[in-house]
């Protein structure tokens, strides 16, 4: 009888140990996982992936644009809850896949509707403003987007005392610039800093990537008319590097109230970039140069008559403005990022513009070019 009782106790103990072994246990939290924000709000910062629980709640205005998809992807894949205000139902669908179920939340908004802006930021501890317009339209001009729109977003951020506000401006932002685009960007910076002094201002150089308007514009057949012989100088920057910098600013509170100039490692003329593009696609894109006094009226007529972006008078004006860098602003080096050079990435982004005869041909190295010149080809002698 005692042996039977002892066996029963052993079996119960073994079953209990097995039950505890297969029972899922919640991850243990420590004080290092809890961060206190500027306003005293505790946030659990996790090191997991896209299915992680905890982390920041971030609103990204302009997420459906070129830069927006990269910052949304970086935030969602580390477990942040990303709120994406949108206008076009079809333009935001690709962002749903960047995060786990429930991590990417879409909210319809209007830049002129203040309640919709406030509803988009009221639960967030960080807000990114990436809203911008390269060309004016009949519904929104530069002032509507870069000044008045930024002002409404900053007022919503200040009303709900959001911990961080990161405002993406533009290189060459200057209130005395001959370009209306750059003047409006500078006024937008002043407005958001006046309303929310802790605003982090980011001025990226012309960006290149899969959806850019730099490499793809030079590679396309429609980029025919120019006005400055492609002599504009700037430091092209990789959009992935800019997205990484924006993510780091979220986790580094020392970047609040700072201004960042984000630009690439090498200065190019537009003609140099065009030569890289022609070399990569194995085609020569011709450009017809017209004087500015002639091209600007043509651009104004095209911009008014055609609803898709072609060319605007202000874009013609910007061809004559080289990029200038504010030496007092912080750069990639202050974030520990080494930016990539455009010359090493053109093959990756322009391969689709090649014909089938050269599609899989890797870019030739300088040594291969020198070796090829040593031989006489049959076609060269005809």
Coordinates of C-alpha atoms in Angstrom, one line a residue:
X1 CA 0.0 0.0 0.0
X2 CA 2.8 2.4 0.8
X3 CA 4.6 1.5 -2.4
X4 CA 1.4 2.3 -4.4
X5 CA 1.1 5.6 -2.7
X6 CA 4.7 6.4 -3.3
X7 CA 4.4 5.6 -7.0
X8 CA 1.3 7.8 -7.3
X9 CA 3.1 10.7 -5.7
X10 CA 6.0 10.3 -8.2
X11 CA 3.7 10.2 -11.2
X12 CA 1.9 13.3 -10.0
X13 CA 5.3 15.2 -9.5
X14 CA 6.5 14.1 -12.9
X15 CA 3.3 15.3 -14.6
X16 CA 3.5 18.6 -12.8
X17 CA 7.1 19.1 -13.9
X18 CA 6.1 18.3 -17.5
X19 CA 3.2 20.8 -17.3
X20 CA 5.5 23.5 -16.1
X21 CA 8.1 22.6 -18.8
X22 CA 5.6 23.1 -21.7
X23 CA 3.9 26.1 -20.2
X24 CA 5.0 29.3 -22.1
X25 CA 6.7 31.8 -19.9
X26 CA 6.6 35.5 -20.4
X27 CA 9.9 37.2 -21.0
X28 CA 11.3 38.7 -17.8
X29 CA 11.6 42.5 -17.8
X30 CA 14.4 44.4 -16.2
X31 CA 14.9 48.1 -15.4
X32 CA 17.1 48.3 -18.5
X33 CA 14.0 47.6 -20.7
X34 CA 12.1 50.6 -19.4
X35 CA 12.9 54.1 -20.7
X36 CA 11.5 57.3 -19.4
X37 CA 10.6 59.8 -22.1
X38 CA 11.0 63.6 -22.0
X39 CA 7.5 64.0 -20.6
X40 CA 8.0 61.3 -18.0
X41 CA 6.1 58.6 -19.9
X42 CA 7.6 55.0 -19.4
X43 CA 8.2 53.0 -22.5
X44 CA 9.3 49.4 -22.8
X45 CA 12.1 49.2 -25.3
X46 CA 12.6 45.8 -26.7
X47 CA 15.3 44.2 -28.8
X48 CA 13.0 41.8 -30.7
X49 CA 11.7 41.7 -34.2
X50 CA 8.5 42.7 -35.9
X51 CA 6.3 40.6 -33.5
X52 CA 7.7 42.2 -30.4
X53 CA 5.3 43.6 -27.8
X54 CA 6.2 47.0 -26.5
X55 CA 8.1 49.9 -27.9
X56 CA 7.2 53.3 -29.3
X57 CA 4.0 54.4 -31.0
X58 CA 5.0 56.6 -33.9
X59 CA 3.0 58.7 -36.4
X60 CA 4.6 59.1 -39.8
X61 CA 3.0 61.9 -42.0
X62 CA 4.0 61.5 -45.6
X63 CA 4.6 57.7 -45.2
X64 CA 3.3 56.9 -48.7
X65 CA 6.1 58.9 -50.3
X66 CA 9.6 58.0 -51.4
X67 CA 11.4 58.3 -48.0
X68 CA 8.3 57.3 -45.9
X69 CA 8.3 53.6 -46.9
X70 CA 11.9 53.2 -45.6
X71 CA 11.3 54.7 -42.2
X72 CA 8.0 52.8 -41.7
X73 CA 9.7 49.6 -42.6
X74 CA 12.6 50.2 -40.2
X75 CA 10.2 51.1 -37.3
X76 CA 7.7 48.3 -37.9
X77 CA 10.3 45.6 -38.1
X78 CA 11.5 46.3 -34.5
X79 CA 8.1 46.2 -33.0
X80 CA 7.0 49.8 -33.0
X81 CA 3.3 50.6 -33.6
X82 CA 3.3 52.9 -36.6
X83 CA 0.3 55.1 -37.4
X84 CA 0.2 56.0 -41.1
X85 CA -2.1 58.9 -42.0
X86 CA -3.1 58.7 -45.7
X87 CA -5.1 60.4 -48.4
X88 CA -5.1 57.8 -51.2
X89 CA -6.5 54.4 -50.5
X90 CA -4.4 52.8 -53.2
X91 CA -1.2 54.5 -52.3
X92 CA -0.8 53.0 -48.8
X93 CA -1.4 49.3 -49.3
X94 CA 2.2 48.3 -49.7
X95 CA 3.0 49.6 -46.1
X96 CA 0.7 47.0 -44.5
X97 CA 3.3 44.3 -45.1
X98 CA 6.1 46.1 -43.4
X99 CA 4.9 45.2 -39.9
X100 CA 3.1 42.4 -38.0
X101 CA -0.7 42.2 -37.6
X102 CA -1.9 45.4 -35.9
X103 CA 1.5 47.1 -35.9
X104 CA 0.8 49.4 -38.9
X105 CA -2.4 51.4 -38.4
X106 CA -3.9 53.5 -41.2
X107 CA -5.9 56.7 -40.5
X108 CA -7.4 58.8 -43.2
X109 CA -6.6 62.5 -42.9
X110 CA -6.6 65.8 -44.7
X111 CA -3.7 68.3 -44.2
X112 CA -6.3 71.1 -43.9
X113 CA -8.4 69.2 -41.4
X114 CA -7.0 69.9 -37.9
X115 CA -9.2 67.3 -36.0
X116 CA -7.9 64.5 -38.3
X117 CA -4.3 65.6 -37.6
X118 CA -4.9 65.6 -33.8
X119 CA -6.5 62.2 -34.0
X120 CA -3.4 60.9 -35.7
X121 CA -0.9 62.1 -33.1
X122 CA -2.8 61.9 -29.8
X123 CA -1.6 58.4 -28.8
X124 CA 2.0 58.7 -30.2
X125 CA 5.2 59.5 -28.4
X126 CA 7.0 60.5 -31.7
X127 CA 5.9 62.1 -34.9
X128 CA 7.7 62.3 -38.2
X129 CA 6.7 64.9 -40.7
X130 CA 7.8 63.9 -44.2
X131 CA 5.1 65.7 -46.1
X132 CA 6.5 67.6 -49.0
X133 CA 5.8 68.7 -52.6
X134 CA 8.4 69.1 -55.4
X135 CA 5.9 70.9 -57.7
X136 CA 2.8 73.0 -57.0
X137 CA -0.7 71.8 -58.0
X138 CA -4.1 73.4 -58.2
X139 CA -5.0 72.1 -54.8
X140 CA -1.7 72.5 -52.9
X141 CA 1.1 75.0 -53.5
X142 CA 4.4 75.2 -51.6
X143 CA 3.0 77.4 -48.8
X144 CA 0.0 75.1 -48.2
X145 CA 2.2 72.1 -47.8
X146 CA 5.6 73.2 -46.4
X147 CA 4.4 76.1 -44.1
X148 CA 0.7 75.9 -43.3
X149 CA 0.6 72.1 -43.2
X150 CA 3.7 71.9 -41.1
X151 CA 2.2 74.5 -38.8
X152 CA -0.9 72.4 -38.2
X153 CA 1.0 69.3 -37.5
X154 CA 3.3 71.1 -35.1
X155 CA 0.3 72.6 -33.2
X156 CA -1.2 69.1 -32.9
X157 CA 2.1 67.8 -31.5
X158 CA 2.4 70.6 -29.0
X159 CA -1.3 70.2 -28.0
X160 CA -0.8 66.6 -26.9
X161 CA 2.8 67.2 -25.7
X162 CA 4.3 64.5 -27.8
X163 CA 7.8 63.5 -26.7
X164 CA 9.6 63.8 -30.0
X165 CA 8.9 65.7 -33.3
X166 CA 11.2 65.1 -36.3
X167 CA 10.6 67.4 -39.2
X168 CA 12.2 66.6 -42.6
X169 CA 13.0 69.7 -44.5
X170 CA 15.3 70.1 -47.5
X171 CA 18.9 71.0 -48.4
X172 CA 19.4 74.7 -49.3
X173 CA 16.4 75.7 -47.1
X174 CA 16.9 79.5 -47.1
X175 CA 14.3 82.3 -46.8
X176 CA 16.3 84.4 -49.3
X177 CA 16.6 81.7 -51.9
X178 CA 15.4 82.5 -55.5
X179 CA 13.5 79.2 -55.4
X180 CA 10.0 79.2 -53.9
X181 CA 10.5 75.6 -52.8
X182 CA 13.6 76.4 -50.7
X183 CA 12.0 79.5 -49.3
X184 CA 8.9 77.7 -48.2
X185 CA 11.0 74.9 -46.6
X186 CA 12.9 77.5 -44.6
X187 CA 9.7 79.2 -43.4
X188 CA 8.4 75.8 -42.4
X189 CA 11.5 75.2 -40.2
X190 CA 10.9 78.5 -38.4
X191 CA 7.3 77.8 -37.8
X192 CA 7.7 74.3 -36.3
X193 CA 10.6 75.5 -34.1
X194 CA 8.5 78.4 -32.9
X195 CA 5.6 76.2 -31.9
X196 CA 7.6 73.2 -30.7
X197 CA 11.2 74.2 -29.8
X198 CA 12.4 70.6 -29.3
X199 CA 11.8 69.8 -33.0
X200 CA 14.6 67.9 -34.7
X201 CA 15.1 69.3 -38.2
X202 CA 16.6 67.1 -40.9
X203 CA 17.8 68.4 -44.3
X204 CA 18.6 65.5 -46.6
X205 CA 20.5 66.0 -49.9
X206 CA 19.0 64.8 -53.2
X207 CA 18.2 61.1 -52.4
X208 CA 18.6 58.1 -54.7
X209 CA 16.9 54.7 -54.4
X210 CA 14.4 52.5 -56.1
X211 CA 11.7 55.1 -56.4
X212 CA 13.8 58.2 -56.7
X213 CA 13.5 61.2 -59.0
X214 CA 17.2 61.4 -59.6
X215 CA 18.6 58.3 -61.2
X216 CA 15.3 57.2 -62.7
X217 CA 14.7 60.6 -64.1
X218 CA 18.1 60.7 -65.8
X219 CA 17.6 57.1 -67.1
X220 CA 14.2 57.8 -68.6
X221 CA 13.5 59.1 -72.1
X222 CA 11.3 62.0 -71.0
X223 CA 14.1 63.9 -69.3
X224 CA 15.0 65.8 -72.4
X225 CA 15.0 69.5 -71.6
X226 CA 17.5 71.2 -69.3
X227 CA 18.6 74.7 -68.6
X228 CA 22.0 74.8 -67.0
X229 CA 23.9 72.2 -69.0
X230 CA 23.6 69.8 -66.0
X231 CA 26.1 71.8 -64.0
X232 CA 24.3 71.8 -60.7
X233 CA 26.5 70.4 -57.9
X234 CA 25.3 68.4 -54.8
X235 CA 26.1 65.4 -52.6
X236 CA 23.6 62.6 -53.4
X237 CA 22.6 60.5 -50.4
X238 CA 21.3 57.0 -50.2
X239 CA 17.7 56.9 -49.0
X240 CA 18.4 53.8 -46.9
X241 CA 21.1 55.8 -45.0
X242 CA 18.6 58.6 -44.4
X243 CA 16.0 56.1 -43.1
X244 CA 18.5 54.6 -40.7
X245 CA 19.4 58.1 -39.4
X246 CA 15.7 58.9 -38.8
X247 CA 15.3 55.7 -36.8
X248 CA 18.3 56.4 -34.7
X249 CA 17.0 59.9 -33.8
X250 CA 13.9 58.3 -32.3
X251 CA 16.0 56.3 -29.8
X252 CA 18.5 59.1 -29.1
X253 CA 16.9 62.0 -27.1
X254 CA 20.1 64.0 -27.4
X255 CA 19.1 64.7 -31.0
X256 CA 16.1 66.8 -29.9
X257 CA 16.2 70.5 -30.9
X258 CA 19.1 69.8 -33.2
X259 CA 19.5 70.3 -37.0
X260 CA 21.0 67.6 -39.2
X261 CA 22.4 68.0 -42.7
X262 CA 22.4 64.5 -44.3
X263 CA 24.5 64.2 -47.5
X264 CA 26.6 61.7 -49.3
X265 CA 30.4 61.3 -49.2
X266 CA 31.2 62.8 -52.6
X267 CA 30.2 66.0 -54.5
X268 CA 29.0 65.5 -58.0
X269 CA 27.8 67.6 -60.9
X270 CA 24.5 66.5 -62.4
X271 CA 26.4 65.8 -65.6
X272 CA 28.6 63.3 -63.6
X273 CA 25.5 61.5 -62.4
X274 CA 24.1 61.4 -66.0
X275 CA 27.4 59.9 -67.2
X276 CA 27.2 57.2 -64.5
X277 CA 23.6 56.5 -65.6
X278 CA 24.5 56.2 -69.3
X279 CA 27.3 53.9 -68.5
X280 CA 25.1 51.6 -66.4
X281 CA 22.2 51.4 -68.8
X282 CA 24.4 51.1 -71.9
X283 CA 22.5 53.9 -73.6
X284 CA 23.1 57.6 -74.2
X285 CA 20.3 59.9 -73.1
X286 CA 20.4 63.2 -74.9
X287 CA 19.6 66.5 -73.3
X288 CA 18.5 69.7 -75.0
X289 CA 19.6 72.8 -73.2
X290 CA 17.3 75.8 -73.3
X291 CA 17.8 79.2 -71.7
X292 CA 16.0 79.7 -68.4
X293 CA 13.9 82.6 -69.8
X294 CA 12.5 80.2 -72.4
X295 CA 12.2 77.0 -70.4
X296 CA 10.4 78.4 -67.4
X297 CA 7.3 79.5 -69.4
X298 CA 7.3 76.1 -71.1
X299 CA 7.5 74.4 -67.8
X300 CA 4.7 76.6 -66.4
X301 CA 2.4 75.7 -69.4
X302 CA 3.2 71.9 -69.0
X303 CA 2.6 72.0 -65.3
X304 CA -0.8 73.7 -65.7
X305 CA -1.9 71.5 -68.7
X306 CA -0.8 68.0 -67.5
X307 CA -1.9 66.6 -64.2
X308 CA 1.0 64.2 -63.7
X309 CA 4.4 65.7 -62.7
X310 CA 6.4 66.8 -65.7
X311 CA 8.3 69.9 -64.9
X312 CA 7.7 73.1 -63.0
X313 CA 9.2 76.6 -63.3
X314 CA 10.7 76.3 -59.8
X315 CA 12.5 73.1 -60.8
X316 CA 14.1 75.0 -63.6
X317 CA 15.2 77.6 -61.1
X318 CA 16.7 75.0 -58.8
X319 CA 19.0 73.7 -61.6
X320 CA 21.1 76.9 -61.1
X321 CA 21.5 76.4 -57.3
X322 CA 24.3 74.3 -56.0
X323 CA 23.9 72.5 -52.7
X324 CA 25.3 74.4 -49.7
X325 CA 25.9 72.8 -46.3
X326 CA 25.4 74.4 -42.9
X327 CA 28.6 73.9 -41.1
X328 CA 27.0 74.3 -37.7
X329 CA 24.5 71.5 -38.3
X330 CA 25.2 67.9 -37.3
X331 CA 25.8 65.1 -39.9
X332 CA 25.9 61.4 -40.4
X333 CA 29.1 61.3 -38.4
X334 CA 27.3 62.4 -35.2
X335 CA 25.0 59.4 -35.6
X336 CA 27.8 56.9 -36.3
X337 CA 26.7 56.3 -39.9
X338 CA 29.0 56.1 -42.9
X339 CA 26.9 57.1 -46.0
X340 CA 27.2 55.1 -49.2
X341 CA 28.4 56.6 -52.5
X342 CA 26.1 56.6 -55.5
X343 CA 28.8 55.3 -57.8
X344 CA 28.7 51.9 -56.2
X345 CA 24.9 51.4 -56.3
X346 CA 23.8 52.5 -59.8
X347 CA 23.8 48.9 -61.1
X348 CA 21.4 47.9 -58.3
X349 CA 18.9 50.5 -59.2
X350 CA 19.2 50.9 -63.0
X351 CA 19.4 47.3 -64.2
X352 CA 15.8 47.4 -65.4
X353 CA 16.7 50.1 -68.0
X354 CA 19.1 47.9 -69.8
X355 CA 18.2 46.0 -72.9
X356 CA 18.1 42.2 -72.8
X357 CA 21.5 42.0 -74.4
X358 CA 23.2 43.6 -71.4
X359 CA 20.7 42.9 -68.6
X360 CA 22.9 40.4 -66.6
X361 CA 26.2 42.1 -67.4
X362 CA 27.9 43.3 -64.2
X363 CA 29.4 46.8 -64.2
X364 CA 32.9 46.7 -65.7
X365 CA 35.8 47.5 -63.4
X366 CA 38.6 49.9 -64.4
X367 CA 40.9 47.0 -64.8
X368 CA 38.5 45.3 -67.2
X369 CA 38.2 48.5 -69.2
X370 CA 42.0 48.8 -69.6
X371 CA 42.3 45.1 -70.6
X372 CA 39.6 45.4 -73.2
X373 CA 41.4 48.3 -74.9
X374 CA 44.4 46.0 -75.6
X375 CA 42.5 43.9 -78.0
X376 CA 41.2 44.7 -81.5
X377 CA 37.6 43.6 -82.0
X378 CA 36.3 42.6 -85.4
X379 CA 33.7 45.3 -85.4
X380 CA 36.2 47.9 -84.6
X381 CA 38.1 47.3 -87.9
X382 CA 35.1 47.8 -90.2

